[in-house]
Short mmCIF file of C-alpha atoms in Angstrom, two decimals:
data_model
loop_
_atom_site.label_atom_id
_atom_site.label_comp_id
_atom_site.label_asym_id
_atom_site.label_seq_id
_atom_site.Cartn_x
_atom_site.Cartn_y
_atom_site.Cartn_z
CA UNK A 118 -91.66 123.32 -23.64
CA UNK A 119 -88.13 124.17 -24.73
CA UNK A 120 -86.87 128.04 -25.39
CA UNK A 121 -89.30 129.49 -28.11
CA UNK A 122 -90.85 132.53 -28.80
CA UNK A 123 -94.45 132.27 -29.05
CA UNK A 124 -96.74 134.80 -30.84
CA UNK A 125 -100.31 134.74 -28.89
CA UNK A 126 -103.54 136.24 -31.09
CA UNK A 127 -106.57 137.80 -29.14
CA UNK A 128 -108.65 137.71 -31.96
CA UNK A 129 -111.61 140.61 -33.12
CA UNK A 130 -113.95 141.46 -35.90
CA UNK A 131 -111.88 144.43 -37.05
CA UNK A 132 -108.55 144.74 -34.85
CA UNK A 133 -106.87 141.91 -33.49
CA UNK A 134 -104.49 142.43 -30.50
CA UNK A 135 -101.01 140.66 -30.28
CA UNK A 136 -98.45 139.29 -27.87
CA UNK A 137 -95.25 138.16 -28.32
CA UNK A 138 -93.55 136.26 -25.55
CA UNK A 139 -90.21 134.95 -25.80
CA UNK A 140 -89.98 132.07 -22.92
CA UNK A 141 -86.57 132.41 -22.77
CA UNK A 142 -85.87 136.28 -21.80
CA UNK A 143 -89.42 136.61 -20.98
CA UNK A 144 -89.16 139.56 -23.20
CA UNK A 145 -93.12 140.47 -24.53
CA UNK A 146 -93.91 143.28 -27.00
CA UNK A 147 -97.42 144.22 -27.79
CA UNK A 148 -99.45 145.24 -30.65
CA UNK A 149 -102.82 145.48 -33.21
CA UNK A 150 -102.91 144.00 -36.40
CA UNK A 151 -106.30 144.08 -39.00
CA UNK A 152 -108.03 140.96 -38.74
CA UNK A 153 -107.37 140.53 -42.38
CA UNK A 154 -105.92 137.73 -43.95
CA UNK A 155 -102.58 140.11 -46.26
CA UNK A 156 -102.05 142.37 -42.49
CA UNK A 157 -101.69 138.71 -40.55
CA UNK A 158 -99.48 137.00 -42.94
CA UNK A 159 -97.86 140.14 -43.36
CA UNK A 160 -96.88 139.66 -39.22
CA UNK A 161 -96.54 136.27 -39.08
CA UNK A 162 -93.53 136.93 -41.99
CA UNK A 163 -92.08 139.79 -40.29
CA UNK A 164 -91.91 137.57 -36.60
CA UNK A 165 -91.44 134.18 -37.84
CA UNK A 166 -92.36 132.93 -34.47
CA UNK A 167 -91.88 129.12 -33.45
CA UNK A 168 -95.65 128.94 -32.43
CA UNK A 169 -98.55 130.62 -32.81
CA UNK A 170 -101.46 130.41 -30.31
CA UNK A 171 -105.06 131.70 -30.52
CA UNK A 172 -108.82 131.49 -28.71
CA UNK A 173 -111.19 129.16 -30.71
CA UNK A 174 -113.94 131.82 -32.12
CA UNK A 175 -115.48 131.52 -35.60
CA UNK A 176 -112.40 133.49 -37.15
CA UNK A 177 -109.97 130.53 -36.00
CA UNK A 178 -110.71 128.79 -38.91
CA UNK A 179 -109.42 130.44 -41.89
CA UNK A 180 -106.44 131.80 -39.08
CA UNK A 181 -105.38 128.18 -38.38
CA UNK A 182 -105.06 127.77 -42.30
CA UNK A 183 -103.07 130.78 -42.58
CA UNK A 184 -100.76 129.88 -39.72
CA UNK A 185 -100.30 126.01 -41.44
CA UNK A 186 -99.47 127.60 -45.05
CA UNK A 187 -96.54 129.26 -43.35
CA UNK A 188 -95.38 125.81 -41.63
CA UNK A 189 -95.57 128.04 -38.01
CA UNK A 190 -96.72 125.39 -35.04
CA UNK A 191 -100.46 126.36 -34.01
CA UNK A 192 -102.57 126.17 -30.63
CA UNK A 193 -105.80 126.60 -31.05
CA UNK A 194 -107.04 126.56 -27.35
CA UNK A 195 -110.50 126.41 -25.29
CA UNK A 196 -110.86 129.48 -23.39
CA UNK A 197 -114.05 127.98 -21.00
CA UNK A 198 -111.37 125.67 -19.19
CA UNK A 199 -110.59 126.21 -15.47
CA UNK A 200 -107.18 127.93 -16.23
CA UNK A 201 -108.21 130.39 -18.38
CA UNK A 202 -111.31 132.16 -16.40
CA UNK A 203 -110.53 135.41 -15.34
CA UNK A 204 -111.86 135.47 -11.47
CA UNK A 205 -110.96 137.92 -8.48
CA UNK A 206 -109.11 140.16 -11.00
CA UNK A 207 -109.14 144.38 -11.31
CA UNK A 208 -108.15 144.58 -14.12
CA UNK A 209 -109.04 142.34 -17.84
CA UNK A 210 -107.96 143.94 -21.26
CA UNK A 211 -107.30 142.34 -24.90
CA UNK A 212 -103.18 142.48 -24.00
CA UNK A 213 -103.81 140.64 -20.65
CA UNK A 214 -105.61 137.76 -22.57
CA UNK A 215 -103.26 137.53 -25.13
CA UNK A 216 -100.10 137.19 -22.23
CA UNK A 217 -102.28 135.22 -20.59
CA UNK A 218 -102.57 132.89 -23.79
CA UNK A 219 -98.93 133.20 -24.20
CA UNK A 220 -98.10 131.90 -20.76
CA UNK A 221 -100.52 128.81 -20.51
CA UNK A 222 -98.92 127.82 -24.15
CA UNK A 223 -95.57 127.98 -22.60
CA UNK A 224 -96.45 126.23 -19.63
CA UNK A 225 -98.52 123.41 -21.53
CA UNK A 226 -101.55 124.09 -19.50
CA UNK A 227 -104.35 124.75 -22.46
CA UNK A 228 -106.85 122.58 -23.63
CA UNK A 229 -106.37 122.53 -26.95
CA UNK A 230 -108.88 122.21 -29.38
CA UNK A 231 -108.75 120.25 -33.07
CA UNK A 232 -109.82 122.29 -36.11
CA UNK A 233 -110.87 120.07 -39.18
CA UNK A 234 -109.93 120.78 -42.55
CA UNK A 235 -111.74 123.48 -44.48
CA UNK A 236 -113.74 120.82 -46.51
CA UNK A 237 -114.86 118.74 -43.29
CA UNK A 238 -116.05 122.37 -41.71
CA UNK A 239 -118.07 123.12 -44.38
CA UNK A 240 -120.20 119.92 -44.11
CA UNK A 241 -120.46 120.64 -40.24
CA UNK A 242 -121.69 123.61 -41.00
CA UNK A 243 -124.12 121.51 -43.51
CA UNK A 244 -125.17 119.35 -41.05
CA UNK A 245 -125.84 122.18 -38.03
CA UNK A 246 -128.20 123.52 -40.79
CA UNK A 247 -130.58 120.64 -41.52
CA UNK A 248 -130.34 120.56 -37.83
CA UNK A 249 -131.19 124.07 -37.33
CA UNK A 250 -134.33 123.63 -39.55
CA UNK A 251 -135.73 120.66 -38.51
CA UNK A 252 -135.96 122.41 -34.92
CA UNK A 253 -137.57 125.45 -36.51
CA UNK A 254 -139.95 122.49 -38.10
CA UNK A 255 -140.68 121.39 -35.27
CA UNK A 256 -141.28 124.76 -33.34
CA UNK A 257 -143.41 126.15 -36.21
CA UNK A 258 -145.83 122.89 -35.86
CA UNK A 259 -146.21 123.25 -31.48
CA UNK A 260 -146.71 127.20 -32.54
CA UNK A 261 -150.01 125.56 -35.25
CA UNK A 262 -151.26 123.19 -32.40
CA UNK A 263 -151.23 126.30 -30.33
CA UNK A 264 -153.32 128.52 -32.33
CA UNK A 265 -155.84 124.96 -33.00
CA UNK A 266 -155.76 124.85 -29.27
CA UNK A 267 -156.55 128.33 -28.10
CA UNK A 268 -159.63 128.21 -30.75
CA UNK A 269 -161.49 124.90 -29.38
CA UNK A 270 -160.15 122.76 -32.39
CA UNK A 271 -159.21 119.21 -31.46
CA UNK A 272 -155.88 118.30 -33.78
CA UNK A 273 -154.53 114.46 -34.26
CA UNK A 274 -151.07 113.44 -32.46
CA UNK A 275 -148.08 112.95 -33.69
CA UNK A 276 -147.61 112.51 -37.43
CA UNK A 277 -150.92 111.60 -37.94
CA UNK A 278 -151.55 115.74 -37.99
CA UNK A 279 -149.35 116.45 -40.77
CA UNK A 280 -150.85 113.98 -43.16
CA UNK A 281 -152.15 115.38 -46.47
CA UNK A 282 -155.37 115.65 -45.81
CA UNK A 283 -155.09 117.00 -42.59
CA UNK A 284 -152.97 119.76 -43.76
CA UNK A 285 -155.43 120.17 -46.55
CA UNK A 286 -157.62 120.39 -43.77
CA UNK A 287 -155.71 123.05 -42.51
CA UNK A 288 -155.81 125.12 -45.41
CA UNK A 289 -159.45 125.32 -45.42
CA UNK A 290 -159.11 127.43 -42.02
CA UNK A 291 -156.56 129.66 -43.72
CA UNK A 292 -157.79 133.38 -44.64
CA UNK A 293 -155.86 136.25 -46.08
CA UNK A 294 -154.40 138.64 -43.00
CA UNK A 295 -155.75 141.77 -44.74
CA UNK A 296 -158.97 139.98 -44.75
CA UNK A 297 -159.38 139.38 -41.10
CA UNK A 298 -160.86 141.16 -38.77
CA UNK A 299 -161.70 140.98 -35.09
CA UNK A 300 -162.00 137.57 -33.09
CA UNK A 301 -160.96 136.03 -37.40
CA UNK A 302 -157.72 136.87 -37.39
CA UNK A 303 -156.36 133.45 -36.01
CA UNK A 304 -157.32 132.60 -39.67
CA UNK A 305 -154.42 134.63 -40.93
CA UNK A 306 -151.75 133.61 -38.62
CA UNK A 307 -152.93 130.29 -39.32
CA UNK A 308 -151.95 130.85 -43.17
CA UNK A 309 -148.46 132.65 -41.91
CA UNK A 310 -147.36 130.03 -40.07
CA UNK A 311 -148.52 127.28 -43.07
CA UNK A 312 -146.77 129.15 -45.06
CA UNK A 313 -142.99 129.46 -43.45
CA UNK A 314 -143.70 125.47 -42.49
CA UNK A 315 -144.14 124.98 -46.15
CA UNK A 316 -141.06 126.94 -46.61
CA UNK A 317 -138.85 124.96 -43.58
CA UNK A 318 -140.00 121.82 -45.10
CA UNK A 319 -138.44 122.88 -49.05
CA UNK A 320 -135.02 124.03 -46.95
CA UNK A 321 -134.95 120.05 -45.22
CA UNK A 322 -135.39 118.39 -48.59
CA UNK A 323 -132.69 120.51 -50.36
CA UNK A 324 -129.93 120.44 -47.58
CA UNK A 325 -130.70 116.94 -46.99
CA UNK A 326 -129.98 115.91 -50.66
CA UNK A 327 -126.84 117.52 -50.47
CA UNK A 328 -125.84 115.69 -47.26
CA UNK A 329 -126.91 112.52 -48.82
CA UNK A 330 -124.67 112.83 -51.89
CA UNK A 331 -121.47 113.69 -49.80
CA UNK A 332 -122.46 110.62 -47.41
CA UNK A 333 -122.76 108.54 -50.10
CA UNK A 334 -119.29 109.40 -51.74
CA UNK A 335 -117.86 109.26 -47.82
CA UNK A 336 -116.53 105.48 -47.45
CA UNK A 337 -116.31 106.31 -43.27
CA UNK A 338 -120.17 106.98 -43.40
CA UNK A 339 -120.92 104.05 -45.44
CA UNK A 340 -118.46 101.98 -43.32
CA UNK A 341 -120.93 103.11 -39.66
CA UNK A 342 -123.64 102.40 -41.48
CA UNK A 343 -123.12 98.75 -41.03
CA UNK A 344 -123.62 99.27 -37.55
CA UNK A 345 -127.62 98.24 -37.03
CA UNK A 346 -129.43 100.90 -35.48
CA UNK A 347 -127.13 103.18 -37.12
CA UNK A 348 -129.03 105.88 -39.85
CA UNK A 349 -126.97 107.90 -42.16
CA UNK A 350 -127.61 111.04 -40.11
CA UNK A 351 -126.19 109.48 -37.05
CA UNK A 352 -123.44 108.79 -38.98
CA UNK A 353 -122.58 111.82 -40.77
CA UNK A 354 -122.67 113.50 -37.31
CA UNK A 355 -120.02 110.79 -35.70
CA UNK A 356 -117.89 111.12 -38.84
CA UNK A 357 -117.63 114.95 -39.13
CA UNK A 358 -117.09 115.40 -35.18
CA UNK A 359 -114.43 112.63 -34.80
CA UNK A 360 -112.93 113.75 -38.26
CA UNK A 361 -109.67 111.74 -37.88
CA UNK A 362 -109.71 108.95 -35.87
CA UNK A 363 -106.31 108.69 -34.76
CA UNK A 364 -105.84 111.53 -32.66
CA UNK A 365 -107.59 109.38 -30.40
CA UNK A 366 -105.63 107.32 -28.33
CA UNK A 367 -108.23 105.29 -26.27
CA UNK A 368 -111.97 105.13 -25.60
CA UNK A 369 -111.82 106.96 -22.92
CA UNK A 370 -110.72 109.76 -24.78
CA UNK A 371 -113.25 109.89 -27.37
CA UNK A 372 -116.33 109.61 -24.67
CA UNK A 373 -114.55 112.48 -23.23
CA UNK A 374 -114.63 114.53 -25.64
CA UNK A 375 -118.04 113.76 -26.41
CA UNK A 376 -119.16 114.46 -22.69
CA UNK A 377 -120.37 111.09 -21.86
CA UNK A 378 -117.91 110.76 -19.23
CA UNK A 379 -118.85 111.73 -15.28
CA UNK A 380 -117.39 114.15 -13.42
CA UNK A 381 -115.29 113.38 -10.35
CA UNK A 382 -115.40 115.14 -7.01
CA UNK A 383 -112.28 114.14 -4.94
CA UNK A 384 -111.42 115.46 -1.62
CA UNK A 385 -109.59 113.87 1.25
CA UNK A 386 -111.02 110.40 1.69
CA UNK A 387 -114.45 111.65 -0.70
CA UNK A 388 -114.07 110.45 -4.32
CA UNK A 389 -117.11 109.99 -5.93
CA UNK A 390 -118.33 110.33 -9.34
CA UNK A 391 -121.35 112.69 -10.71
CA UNK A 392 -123.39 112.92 -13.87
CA UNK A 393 -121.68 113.43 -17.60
CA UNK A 394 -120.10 116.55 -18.10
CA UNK A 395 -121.79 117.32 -21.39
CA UNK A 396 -118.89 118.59 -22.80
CA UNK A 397 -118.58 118.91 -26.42
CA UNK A 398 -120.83 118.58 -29.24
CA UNK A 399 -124.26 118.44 -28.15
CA UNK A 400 -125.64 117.81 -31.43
CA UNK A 401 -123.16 114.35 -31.53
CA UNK A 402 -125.06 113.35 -27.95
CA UNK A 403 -128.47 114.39 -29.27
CA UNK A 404 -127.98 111.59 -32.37
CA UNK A 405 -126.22 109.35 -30.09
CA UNK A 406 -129.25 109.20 -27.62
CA UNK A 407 -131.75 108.54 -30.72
CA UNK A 408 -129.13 105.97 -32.37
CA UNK A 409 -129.04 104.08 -28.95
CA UNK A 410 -132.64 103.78 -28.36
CA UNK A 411 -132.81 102.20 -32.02
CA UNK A 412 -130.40 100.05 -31.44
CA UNK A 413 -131.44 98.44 -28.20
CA UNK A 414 -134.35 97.45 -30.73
CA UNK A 415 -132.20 96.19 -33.24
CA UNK A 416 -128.48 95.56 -31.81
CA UNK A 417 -128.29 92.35 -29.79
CA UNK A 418 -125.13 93.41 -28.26
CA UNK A 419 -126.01 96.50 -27.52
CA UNK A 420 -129.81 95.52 -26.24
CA UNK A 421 -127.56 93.02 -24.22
CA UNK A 422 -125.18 96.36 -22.35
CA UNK A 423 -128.98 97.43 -22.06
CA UNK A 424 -130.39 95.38 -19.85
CA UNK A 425 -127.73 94.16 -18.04
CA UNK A 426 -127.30 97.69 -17.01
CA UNK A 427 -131.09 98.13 -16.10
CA UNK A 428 -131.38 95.25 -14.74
CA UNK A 429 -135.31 95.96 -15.47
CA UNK A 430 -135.44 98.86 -13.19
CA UNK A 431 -137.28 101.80 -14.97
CA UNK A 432 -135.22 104.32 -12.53
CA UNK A 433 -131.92 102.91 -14.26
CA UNK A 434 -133.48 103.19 -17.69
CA UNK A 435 -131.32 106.59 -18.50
CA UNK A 436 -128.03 105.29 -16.67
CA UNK A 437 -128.36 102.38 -19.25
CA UNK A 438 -128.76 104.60 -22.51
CA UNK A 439 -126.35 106.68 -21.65
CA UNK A 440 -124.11 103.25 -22.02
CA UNK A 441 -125.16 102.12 -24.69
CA UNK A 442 -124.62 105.73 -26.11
CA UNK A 443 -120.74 105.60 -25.26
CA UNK A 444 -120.85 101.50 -26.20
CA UNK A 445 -121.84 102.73 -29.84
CA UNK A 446 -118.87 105.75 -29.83
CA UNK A 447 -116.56 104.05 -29.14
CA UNK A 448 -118.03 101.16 -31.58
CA UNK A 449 -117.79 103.83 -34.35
CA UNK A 450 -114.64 105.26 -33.31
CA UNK A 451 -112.54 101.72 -33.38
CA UNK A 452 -114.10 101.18 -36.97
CA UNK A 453 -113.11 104.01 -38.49
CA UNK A 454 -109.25 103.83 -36.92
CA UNK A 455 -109.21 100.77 -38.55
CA UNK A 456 -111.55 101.19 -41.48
CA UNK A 457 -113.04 97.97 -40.56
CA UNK A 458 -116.96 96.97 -40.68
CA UNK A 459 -119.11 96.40 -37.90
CA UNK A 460 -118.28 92.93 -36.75
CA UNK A 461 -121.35 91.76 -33.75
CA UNK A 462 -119.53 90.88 -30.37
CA UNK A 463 -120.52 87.83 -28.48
CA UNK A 464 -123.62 88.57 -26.56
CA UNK A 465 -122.94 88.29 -22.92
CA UNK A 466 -126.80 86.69 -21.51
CA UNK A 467 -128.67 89.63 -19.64
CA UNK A 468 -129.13 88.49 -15.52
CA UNK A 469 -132.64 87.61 -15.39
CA UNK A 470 -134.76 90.32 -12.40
CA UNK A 471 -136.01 88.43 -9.64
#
């Protein structure tokens, strides 16, 4: 980078720690600051630095805002990268990070990170939510089939044990805690646990009419829609975690940054690649992998990348998924850059197994 002076942020709760570097000089002066929105801006005025640089943490948001009204350059970087872990050192304070942050900025070497706009971070944080409670759901049912289970009470699979009348069923078991005594009081965990499942289930059905008005006034998740196989929560996930399509430059970069890319070990004349790295947002990977499956149902393209991948072999069965998983990202991805609908691709015949 050329000569700047660069004003690195070790964000904390309370008291945030400072460093500013000038790259020329290599002049650095240290120095605490509130975490509070007035003491920052406050800084930031009194420094005017070219560039401001801080540690993705929950506070980065509103700070990234604060840096932008001031037109100051930001770097919002990923501390878990190789350069940035702290190994085989004696010594690791809040003013060595903060140098630390100061130098890799200088140098180019972080991995930066995007940061949405406030409104797009708000229906992430919408969408973790719903997710959130559907796992509690889930977790609050296996705890039910446990208690059923430990008292020698057969329960149906699957959906079929949430139907009405099973769950009126259910409530026939149910008696009052204060009631129950000795080997009865199953009964009245049995009602608990009813009751905060009845309680999950009212929490789904409001966030998820929420997220279906702002999908519906979103013309990027009506746009993946088109896609078959594609639900509206798959693609309020894709929409919110790509955010803006062009900072993308290929495909490549966009199954990167979803982790559906392998790793690569390369030494000497060795060069051989490894599983995904799983980097990013696992949620996005966790919808991907149910959109795919539904979509080798009901995508002929992608059934097509299916099989040809599998070639029938159940051992290759995840290989292929994982395919069509980065097939349908990258699908999505080339859409919205160029807010066009989901057109099919020629289908390419599947090799027939011996």
């Amino acid at each position: 980078d050329p000569a700047m002076t660069i004003l690195a942020l070790d964000l904390a709760k309370s008291k945030s720690v400072f460093c500013h570097f000038d790259t020329v000089t290599g002049e650095v002066t240290f120095g605490q600051v509130l975490t509070k929105r007035a003491q920052l801006r406050e800084l930031l005025e009194k420094m005017r630095p070219e560039r401001v640089v801080i540690e993705i943490c929950p506070l980065a948001g509103w700070v990234h805002d604060l840096v932008q009204e001031l037109n100051i350059e930001i770097q919002v970087a990923d501390p878990t990268q190789d350069a940035w872990k702290w190994k085989n050192v004696k010594r690791k304070t809040d003013e060595d990070d903060a140098l630390k942050l100061a130098r890799l900025s200088a140098l180019g070497q972080l991995n930066l990170v995007h940061i949405p706009s406030p409104k797009m971070r708000q229906w992430r944080r919408l969408i973790e939510l719903r997710h959130t409670l559907v796992v509690e759901r889930t977790r609050c049912k296996n705890r039910i089939r446990a208690i059923l289970l430990q008292e020698e009470r057969n329960w149906p699979a699957g959906q079929r044990g949430w139907s009405q009348s099973q769950r009126a069923e259910l409530k026939n078991l149910v008696r009052p805690l204060v009631e129950c005594e000795g080997t009865e009081l199953w009964r009245g965990v049995l009602g608990i646990e009813l009751r905060h499942l009845e309680q999950i289930g009212a929490l789904v059905v409001e966030v998820e009419a929420k997220l279906d008005g702002l999908a519906a006034t979103d013309a990027r998740t009506v746009l993946l829609r088109t896609i078959p196989g594609v639900a509206q929560r798959t693609a309020e996930v894709i929409v919110t975690t790509i955010d803006r399509a062009r900072r993308f430059k290929t495909a490549r970069q966009v199954a990167s940054y979803a982790g559906l890319t392998p790793r690569r070990f390369q030494s000497g004349q060795m060069d051989r690649q490894g599983r995904i790295s799983k980097r990013g947002s696992h949620l996005l990977r966790q919808v991907l992998n149910q959109a795919a499956w539904m979509a080798v149902r009901w995508n002929k393209h992608l059934r097509s990348v299916y099989l040809r991948i599998s070639g029938g072999v159940a051992a290759r069965r995840k290989l292929a998924i994982v395919a069509v998983m980065r097939k349908l990202l990258v699908t999505a991805w080339a859409m919205l850059r160029d807010a066009r609908a989901y057109r099919p691709p020629r289908v390419i015949p599947a090799p027939v197994a011996a």
